[in-house]
Amino acid sequence: APMRRKDLEKSLAAGAVDDDRISSLKKKVGEGATPLSGNGYKVLLLQGLIGKAVRQASGHKEG
């Protein structure tokens, strides 16, 4: 089932987006997920997608 992470939403709304904040969000996004057998890689994919989406939405360039 989809998980809404209000804690991550609050973190995004709290201020400027920088590499440290994006890294923190990527680590937190998989917390609490219990992937089925053979699906653990999807957490890593989600972390990458979150990082990319936040960078694009904020106009923040990597680096």
Tab-separated table of N, CA and C in Angstrom:
chain	number	residue	atom	x	y	z
A	1	ALA	N	0.843	-1.183	0.000
A	1	ALA	CA	0.000	0.000	0.000
A	1	ALA	C	0.886	1.243	0.000
A	2	PRO	N	0.462	2.281	-0.674
A	2	PRO	CA	1.245	3.518	-0.680
A	2	PRO	C	1.415	4.076	0.726
A	3	MET	N	2.559	4.668	0.953
A	3	MET	CA	2.847	5.275	2.254
A	3	MET	C	2.998	6.774	2.067
A	4	ARG	N	2.235	7.541	2.816
A	4	ARG	CA	2.424	8.991	2.803
A	4	ARG	C	3.365	9.337	3.940
A	5	ARG	N	4.430	10.025	3.617
A	5	ARG	CA	5.446	10.370	4.605
A	5	ARG	C	5.360	11.856	4.915
A	6	LYS	N	4.495	12.192	5.856
A	6	LYS	CA	4.320	13.591	6.234
A	6	LYS	C	5.600	14.175	6.821
A	7	ASP	N	6.415	13.330	7.464
A	7	ASP	CA	7.679	13.817	8.005
A	7	ASP	C	8.605	14.298	6.884
A	8	LEU	N	8.587	13.608	5.756
A	8	LEU	CA	9.407	14.030	4.625
A	8	LEU	C	8.834	15.283	3.972
A	9	GLU	N	7.518	15.369	3.923
A	9	GLU	CA	6.874	16.568	3.390
A	9	GLU	C	7.267	17.792	4.220
A	10	LYS	N	7.253	17.629	5.531
A	10	LYS	CA	7.625	18.737	6.417
A	10	LYS	C	9.086	19.122	6.217
A	11	SER	N	9.930	18.127	6.044
A	11	SER	CA	11.349	18.393	5.830
A	11	SER	C	11.568	19.187	4.542
A	12	LEU	N	10.830	18.845	3.509
A	12	LEU	CA	10.944	19.579	2.247
A	12	LEU	C	10.456	21.013	2.376
A	13	ALA	N	9.400	21.196	3.144
A	13	ALA	CA	8.807	22.526	3.295
A	13	ALA	C	9.598	23.409	4.253
A	14	ALA	N	10.535	22.821	4.987
A	14	ALA	CA	11.231	23.534	6.059
A	14	ALA	C	12.259	24.555	5.581
A	15	GLY	N	12.692	24.469	4.350
A	15	GLY	CA	13.694	25.438	3.922
A	15	GLY	C	14.340	25.072	2.610
A	16	ALA	N	15.477	25.680	2.364
A	16	ALA	CA	16.186	25.513	1.098
A	16	ALA	C	16.627	24.069	0.887
A	17	VAL	N	16.627	23.666	-0.365
A	17	VAL	CA	17.070	22.322	-0.732
A	17	VAL	C	18.553	22.384	-1.072
A	18	ASP	N	19.326	21.534	-0.399
A	18	ASP	CA	20.747	21.425	-0.704
A	18	ASP	C	21.110	19.949	-0.733
A	19	ASP	N	22.361	19.646	-1.042
A	19	ASP	CA	22.785	18.249	-1.160
A	19	ASP	C	22.571	17.473	0.134
A	20	ASP	N	22.823	18.100	1.279
A	20	ASP	CA	22.648	17.415	2.560
A	20	ASP	C	21.185	17.055	2.802
A	21	ARG	N	20.283	17.977	2.501
A	21	ARG	CA	18.857	17.714	2.705
A	21	ARG	C	18.377	16.604	1.771
A	22	ILE	N	18.826	16.632	0.526
A	22	ILE	CA	18.438	15.599	-0.430
A	22	ILE	C	18.962	14.245	0.019
A	23	SER	N	20.197	14.197	0.475
A	23	SER	CA	20.776	12.946	0.968
A	23	SER	C	19.986	12.405	2.154
A	24	SER	N	19.605	13.279	3.049
A	24	SER	CA	18.815	12.884	4.214
A	24	SER	C	17.454	12.335	3.794
A	25	LEU	N	16.809	12.996	2.849
A	25	LEU	CA	15.506	12.535	2.357
A	25	LEU	C	15.626	11.159	1.716
A	26	LYS	N	16.672	10.964	0.934
A	26	LYS	CA	16.870	9.676	0.269
A	26	LYS	C	17.038	8.551	1.287
A	27	LYS	N	17.740	8.817	2.376
A	27	LYS	CA	17.931	7.795	3.406
A	27	LYS	C	16.621	7.486	4.123
A	28	LYS	N	15.855	8.540	4.411
A	28	LYS	CA	14.622	8.378	5.175
A	28	LYS	C	13.491	7.743	4.374
A	29	VAL	N	13.513	7.907	3.058
A	29	VAL	CA	12.372	7.492	2.248
A	29	VAL	C	12.102	5.982	2.338
A	30	GLY	N	13.113	5.193	2.552
A	30	GLY	CA	12.917	3.753	2.633
A	30	GLY	C	12.596	3.234	4.018
A	31	GLU	N	12.690	4.100	5.023
A	31	GLU	CA	12.424	3.677	6.395
A	31	GLU	C	10.971	3.242	6.542
A	32	GLY	N	10.761	2.096	7.153
A	32	GLY	CA	9.413	1.599	7.379
A	32	GLY	C	8.879	0.750	6.243
A	33	ALA	N	9.591	0.720	5.126
A	33	ALA	CA	9.157	-0.109	4.000
A	33	ALA	C	9.502	-1.564	4.290
A	34	THR	N	8.601	-2.442	3.956
A	34	THR	CA	8.846	-3.878	4.104
A	34	THR	C	8.606	-4.546	2.755
A	35	PRO	N	9.606	-4.466	1.877
A	35	PRO	CA	9.434	-5.033	0.541
A	35	PRO	C	9.294	-6.551	0.586
A	36	LEU	N	8.525	-7.069	-0.357
A	36	LEU	CA	8.380	-8.510	-0.482
A	36	LEU	C	9.697	-9.114	-0.956
A	37	SER	N	9.820	-10.407	-0.797
A	37	SER	CA	11.023	-11.119	-1.204
A	37	SER	C	11.365	-10.798	-2.663
A	38	GLY	N	12.604	-10.435	-2.903
A	38	GLY	CA	13.055	-10.126	-4.251
A	38	GLY	C	12.754	-8.705	-4.702
A	39	ASN	N	12.128	-7.906	-3.853
A	39	ASN	CA	11.769	-6.541	-4.229
A	39	ASN	C	12.560	-5.472	-3.477
A	40	GLY	N	13.549	-5.867	-2.715
A	40	GLY	CA	14.326	-4.907	-1.944
A	40	GLY	C	15.007	-3.853	-2.799
A	41	TYR	N	15.333	-4.217	-4.038
A	41	TYR	CA	15.980	-3.264	-4.942
A	41	TYR	C	15.084	-2.061	-5.233
A	42	LYS	N	13.782	-2.240	-5.080
A	42	LYS	CA	12.852	-1.148	-5.376
A	42	LYS	C	13.010	0.011	-4.397
A	43	VAL	N	13.463	-0.277	-3.192
A	43	VAL	CA	13.724	0.796	-2.226
A	43	VAL	C	14.866	1.669	-2.747
A	44	LEU	N	15.897	1.043	-3.287
A	44	LEU	CA	17.018	1.795	-3.863
A	44	LEU	C	16.564	2.628	-5.058
A	45	LEU	N	15.691	2.046	-5.885
A	45	LEU	CA	15.153	2.802	-7.019
A	45	LEU	C	14.367	4.012	-6.539
A	46	LEU	N	13.556	3.809	-5.513
A	46	LEU	CA	12.758	4.900	-4.963
A	46	LEU	C	13.652	6.015	-4.433
A	47	GLN	N	14.721	5.639	-3.754
A	47	GLN	CA	15.645	6.642	-3.226
A	47	GLN	C	16.244	7.474	-4.358
A	48	GLY	N	16.628	6.819	-5.434
A	48	GLY	CA	17.172	7.541	-6.580
A	48	GLY	C	16.147	8.457	-7.228
A	49	LEU	N	14.924	7.963	-7.363
A	49	LEU	CA	13.861	8.771	-7.964
A	49	LEU	C	13.513	9.979	-7.108
A	50	ILE	N	13.492	9.789	-5.798
A	50	ILE	CA	13.200	10.905	-4.893
A	50	ILE	C	14.269	11.987	-5.037
A	51	GLY	N	15.526	11.571	-5.050
A	51	GLY	CA	16.610	12.538	-5.212
A	51	GLY	C	16.485	13.315	-6.512
A	52	LYS	N	16.206	12.602	-7.595
A	52	LYS	CA	16.072	13.245	-8.901
A	52	LYS	C	14.869	14.185	-8.929
A	53	ALA	N	13.736	13.738	-8.405
A	53	ALA	CA	12.519	14.556	-8.418
A	53	ALA	C	12.680	15.826	-7.590
A	54	VAL	N	13.293	15.704	-6.424
A	54	VAL	CA	13.480	16.875	-5.560
A	54	VAL	C	14.421	17.869	-6.230
A	55	ARG	N	15.486	17.367	-6.850
A	55	ARG	CA	16.416	18.257	-7.551
A	55	ARG	C	15.716	18.996	-8.695
A	56	GLN	N	14.940	18.257	-9.479
A	56	GLN	CA	14.255	18.883	-10.607
A	56	GLN	C	13.219	19.897	-10.134
A	57	ALA	N	12.440	19.532	-9.132
A	57	ALA	CA	11.378	20.414	-8.647
A	57	ALA	C	11.939	21.696	-8.036
A	58	SER	N	13.102	21.586	-7.416
A	58	SER	CA	13.680	22.749	-6.734
A	58	SER	C	14.644	23.542	-7.612
A	59	GLY	N	15.013	22.957	-8.756
A	59	GLY	CA	15.998	23.611	-9.611
A	59	GLY	C	17.413	23.477	-9.085
A	60	HIS	N	17.616	22.576	-8.110
A	60	HIS	CA	18.932	22.371	-7.497
A	60	HIS	C	19.773	21.451	-8.374
A	61	LYS	N	20.969	21.866	-8.673
A	61	LYS	CA	21.887	21.046	-9.457
A	61	LYS	C	22.731	20.197	-8.521
A	62	GLU	N	22.995	18.970	-8.945
A	62	GLU	CA	23.797	18.060	-8.129
A	62	GLU	C	25.219	18.580	-8.015
A	63	GLY	N	25.786	18.388	-6.817
A	63	GLY	CA	27.179	18.781	-6.645
A	63	GLY	C	27.301	19.804	-5.634
